[in-house]
Coordinates of C-alpha atoms and ligand atoms in Angstrom, one line a residue:
V154 CA -109.5 6.4 277.9
G155 CA -112.5 4.6 279.2
I156 CA -115.1 5.2 276.4
G157 CA -116.0 1.5 276.7
K158 CA -117.6 2.3 280.1
E159 CA -121.3 2.8 280.3
S160 CA -121.5 6.1 282.1
L161 CA -118.8 7.7 279.9
F162 CA -120.8 7.0 276.8
I163 CA -123.9 8.7 278.2
E164 CA -121.8 11.5 279.5
C165 CA -120.3 12.0 276.0
L166 CA -123.8 11.8 274.5
E167 CA -125.2 14.5 276.8
S168 CA -122.2 16.7 276.3
V169 CA -122.6 16.4 272.5
C170 CA -126.4 17.2 272.6
L171 CA -125.8 20.2 274.9
A172 CA -123.0 21.6 272.8
L173 CA -125.0 21.3 269.6
S174 CA -128.0 22.8 271.2
E175 CA -126.0 25.8 272.5
N176 CA -124.7 26.4 268.9
K177 CA -128.1 26.4 267.2
D178 CA -128.0 30.0 266.2
R179 CA -124.4 30.0 265.1
L180 CA -125.0 26.9 262.8
D181 CA -128.3 28.3 261.4
K182 CA -126.4 31.5 260.6
L183 CA -123.6 29.7 258.8
D184 CA -126.2 27.7 256.9
S185 CA -128.1 30.8 255.9
I186 CA -125.2 31.9 253.7
G187 CA -124.8 28.8 251.5
G188 CA -127.9 26.9 252.4
D189 CA -131.4 27.3 253.8
G190 CA -130.5 28.3 257.4
D191 CA -131.8 25.2 259.2
C192 CA -128.6 23.2 260.1
G193 CA -128.5 24.5 263.7
S194 CA -132.3 24.0 264.2
T195 CA -132.2 20.5 262.8
L196 CA -129.3 19.5 265.0
Y197 CA -131.1 21.2 268.0
A198 CA -134.2 19.2 267.4
G199 CA -132.3 16.0 267.1
S200 CA -130.3 16.8 270.3
Q201 CA -133.3 17.6 272.3
A202 CA -135.1 14.4 271.2
I203 CA -132.0 12.4 272.2
L204 CA -131.9 14.1 275.6
T205 CA -135.5 13.1 276.4
E206 CA -134.6 9.5 275.7
I207 CA -131.3 9.5 277.7
D208 CA -132.5 7.2 280.4
S209 CA -133.7 4.5 278.1
L210 CA -130.5 4.9 276.0
A211 CA -128.5 4.3 279.2
E212 CA -130.2 0.9 279.6
M213 CA -129.0 -0.5 276.3
N214 CA -125.7 -1.7 275.0
H215 CA -123.8 0.9 272.9
S216 CA -124.7 -0.7 269.6
Q217 CA -128.4 -0.7 270.4
S218 CA -128.3 2.8 271.6
L219 CA -126.5 4.0 268.5
L220 CA -129.3 2.3 266.4
K221 CA -132.0 4.0 268.6
I222 CA -130.3 7.4 268.2
A223 CA -130.2 6.8 264.4
S224 CA -134.0 6.2 264.4
I225 CA -134.6 9.3 266.6
V226 CA -132.4 11.4 264.2
E227 CA -134.3 10.0 261.2
R228 CA -137.6 10.8 262.8
V229 CA -136.9 14.4 264.0
M230 CA -134.2 15.8 261.8
G231 CA -134.9 16.6 258.2
G232 CA -132.6 17.5 255.4
A233 CA -129.1 16.4 254.5
S234 CA -128.0 16.2 258.2
G235 CA -130.8 14.0 259.2
A236 CA -130.3 11.5 256.4
L237 CA -126.5 11.5 256.7
Y238 CA -126.3 11.3 260.5
S239 CA -128.8 8.4 260.4
L240 CA -126.6 6.6 257.9
F241 CA -123.5 7.4 260.0
L242 CA -125.0 6.1 263.2
T243 CA -126.5 3.0 261.6
A244 CA -123.2 2.0 260.0
A245 CA -121.3 2.7 263.3
A246 CA -123.8 0.6 265.3
G247 CA -123.3 -2.3 262.9
Q248 CA -119.6 -2.2 263.3
L249 CA -119.4 -1.7 267.1
D250 CA -118.5 -5.0 268.8
T251 CA -118.4 -6.1 272.4
P252 CA -116.4 -5.8 274.5
C253 CA -116.4 -2.2 273.5
V254 CA -112.8 -0.9 273.8
P255 CA -111.5 2.5 272.4
R256 CA -110.4 0.7 269.2
S257 CA -114.0 -0.5 268.7
W258 CA -115.2 3.1 268.7
V259 CA -112.6 4.1 266.2
E260 CA -113.6 1.3 263.9
A261 CA -117.3 2.2 264.3
L262 CA -116.6 5.9 263.6
S263 CA -114.6 4.9 260.6
R264 CA -117.4 2.7 259.2
G265 CA -119.8 5.6 259.8
V266 CA -117.6 8.0 257.8
E267 CA -117.3 5.5 254.9
S268 CA -121.1 5.3 254.8
V269 CA -121.5 9.0 254.7
A270 CA -119.0 9.3 251.8
K271 CA -120.6 6.3 250.0
Y272 CA -124.2 7.4 250.2
G273 CA -123.7 11.2 250.2
G274 CA -121.3 10.9 247.2
A275 CA -118.9 13.6 248.6
S276 CA -115.2 13.4 249.2
P277 CA -112.9 15.4 251.6
G278 CA -112.3 18.8 250.0
D279 CA -116.0 19.2 248.8
R280 CA -116.9 21.5 251.7
T281 CA -119.0 19.2 253.7
M282 CA -119.1 17.5 257.2
L283 CA -116.5 15.1 255.7
D284 CA -113.8 17.8 255.8
A285 CA -114.0 17.6 259.6
L286 CA -114.9 14.0 260.0
H287 CA -112.4 12.4 257.6
P288 CA -109.0 13.7 258.9
T289 CA -110.1 13.1 262.5
V290 CA -111.2 9.6 262.1
H291 CA -108.4 8.7 259.7
Y292 CA -105.9 10.0 262.3
L293 CA -107.4 7.9 265.1
Y294 CA -107.6 4.9 262.8
N295 CA -103.9 5.1 262.2
S296 CA -102.9 5.8 265.8
S297 CA -101.3 2.8 267.5
T298 CA -102.9 3.7 270.8
I299 CA -106.1 5.5 271.5
N300 CA -105.1 7.5 274.6
S301 CA -105.9 11.1 275.6
N302 CA -103.0 12.5 273.5
A303 CA -104.4 10.8 270.4
I304 CA -107.8 12.2 271.2
Q305 CA -106.5 15.7 271.7
S306 CA -104.6 15.6 268.4
A307 CA -107.7 14.3 266.7
V308 CA -109.7 17.2 268.2
Q309 CA -107.2 19.6 266.8
L310 CA -107.4 18.0 263.3
C311 CA -111.1 18.2 263.5
N312 CA -111.0 22.0 264.3
E313 CA -108.5 22.5 261.5
G314 CA -110.7 20.5 259.1
A315 CA -113.7 22.6 259.8
N316 CA -111.7 25.8 259.5
A317 CA -110.3 24.7 256.2
T318 CA -113.8 24.7 254.6
K319 CA -113.7 28.5 254.6
G320 CA -113.6 29.5 250.9
M321 CA -113.6 25.9 249.7
C322 CA -115.4 25.2 246.5
A323 CA -118.7 23.4 247.4
R324 CA -119.3 20.2 245.4
A325 CA -122.1 18.7 247.4
G326 CA -125.3 19.9 249.1
R327 CA -127.1 23.2 248.7
A328 CA -123.9 25.2 248.9
S329 CA -122.9 23.8 245.5
Y330 CA -125.7 25.9 243.9
V331 CA -124.6 29.2 245.3
S332 CA -121.9 31.6 244.1
Q333 CA -118.4 30.7 245.4
D334 CA -118.0 34.3 246.6
L335 CA -120.5 33.7 249.3
L336 CA -118.7 30.8 250.8
R337 CA -116.1 32.7 252.8
D338 CA -117.2 31.2 256.2
E339 CA -117.0 27.6 257.3
D340 CA -119.4 24.9 256.1
P341 CA -122.0 24.5 258.9
G342 CA -122.0 20.7 258.8
A343 CA -118.2 20.7 259.3
V344 CA -118.5 23.1 262.2
A345 CA -121.2 21.0 263.7
V346 CA -118.8 18.0 263.6
S347 CA -116.1 20.0 265.3
I348 CA -118.6 21.1 268.0
W349 CA -119.6 17.5 268.8
F350 CA -116.1 16.1 268.6
N351 CA -114.8 18.8 270.9
A352 CA -117.6 18.0 273.4
I353 CA -116.5 14.3 273.4
G354 CA -112.8 15.4 273.7
R355 CA -113.7 17.5 276.8
V356 CA -115.4 14.5 278.5
L357 CA -112.6 12.1 277.7
A358 CA -109.9 14.6 278.9
K359 CA -111.4 14.7 282.4
Ligands
ADP582 P1 -130.1 20.8 254.1 O1 -129.3 21.4 253.0 O2 -130.9 19.7 253.6 O3 -130.9 21.9 254.8 P2 -128.6 20.6 256.5 O4 -128.7 22.1 256.7 O5 -129.3 19.7 257.5 O6 -129.1 20.2 255.1 O7 -127.1 20.2 256.5 C1 -126.2 20.9 255.7 C2 -124.8 20.3 255.8 O8 -124.9 18.9 255.4 C3 -123.8 20.9 254.9 O9 -123.2 22.0 255.6 C4 -122.8 19.8 254.7 O10 -121.8 19.7 255.7 C5 -123.6 18.5 254.8 N1 -123.8 17.9 253.6 C6 -124.7 18.2 252.6 N2 -124.7 17.4 251.6 C7 -123.7 16.5 251.9 C8 -123.2 15.3 251.2 N3 -123.6 14.9 250.1 N4 -122.2 14.6 251.9 C9 -121.7 15.0 253.1 N5 -122.2 16.1 253.8 C10 -123.2 16.8 253.2
MG583 MG1 -129.9 23.4 255.8
MG584 MG1 -133.0 22.1 255.1

C-alpha cells in the first residue's frame, strides 16, 4: 500500500470528492428523514471546493494539504458535518508525520476520530458518523500490517457500521429530536463515511 506516495494521496482525494458528489441526492434524502435534508448538499459543496483547489493541494505536503482542506471545509460547509470534518482534518493534520507511511495515516485517522468524539460528544452507537468511522479506524489501528487485505476488511467494517445505524436510537445531532419510528434508514453521516472510505479503498486496491 503506497498511500505515502504523492500521487496516490491526490488520487484518493479526487476519488472521495467525486464519490461524495455523486451521492448528493441520496445523502440529502437520508438527511431529510431525521434531519434538515442538507447532508449531501453540504458534502457536495465541500467536495467541489476541494476539487477546484486540487492542483495547489498537490504541491503541499500531506499535513499541509489536510490543514488546507480543513479550512476549505470550514469555509464552504455548514452544519454538523462542516464543523466535525474540520475538526477531524485538523486533528489528523497535526498527527501526520513525515515520512508518511501507511501507519502514519492510520494514526492520523485515529486522532481525527478522537477529536470528533471529544468535541461532538457522541459515542459509537449514538447513530452518527462515528458508527462508521470508529470500527474502521479501530480495526486498522490494531492491525499489525496495513496492507490491502487490512484495508479491504476495514472497508467491510465501515459498510457494516453504516448499515448498523438503521433503527439505532439517535443520541446526537438533529435526529435525536425526531421520533425513533422515523429512523428506519441509515444515518446520513455514517453513510457518507462509508462512501468516502470505499472510494479510498478502491484507489488503494488498484
Ligand atoms: P446538520 O444537522 O447541521 O444539518 P449535517 O446534515 O451536515 O448536519 O450532518 C448530519 C450528520 O452529522 C449526522 O447524520 C451525523 O452522522 C453527524 N453528526 C451530527 N451530530 C454529531 C455529533 N455530535 N457527533 C458526531 N456526528 C454527528
Ligand atoms: Mg443536515
Ligand atoms: Mg443543516
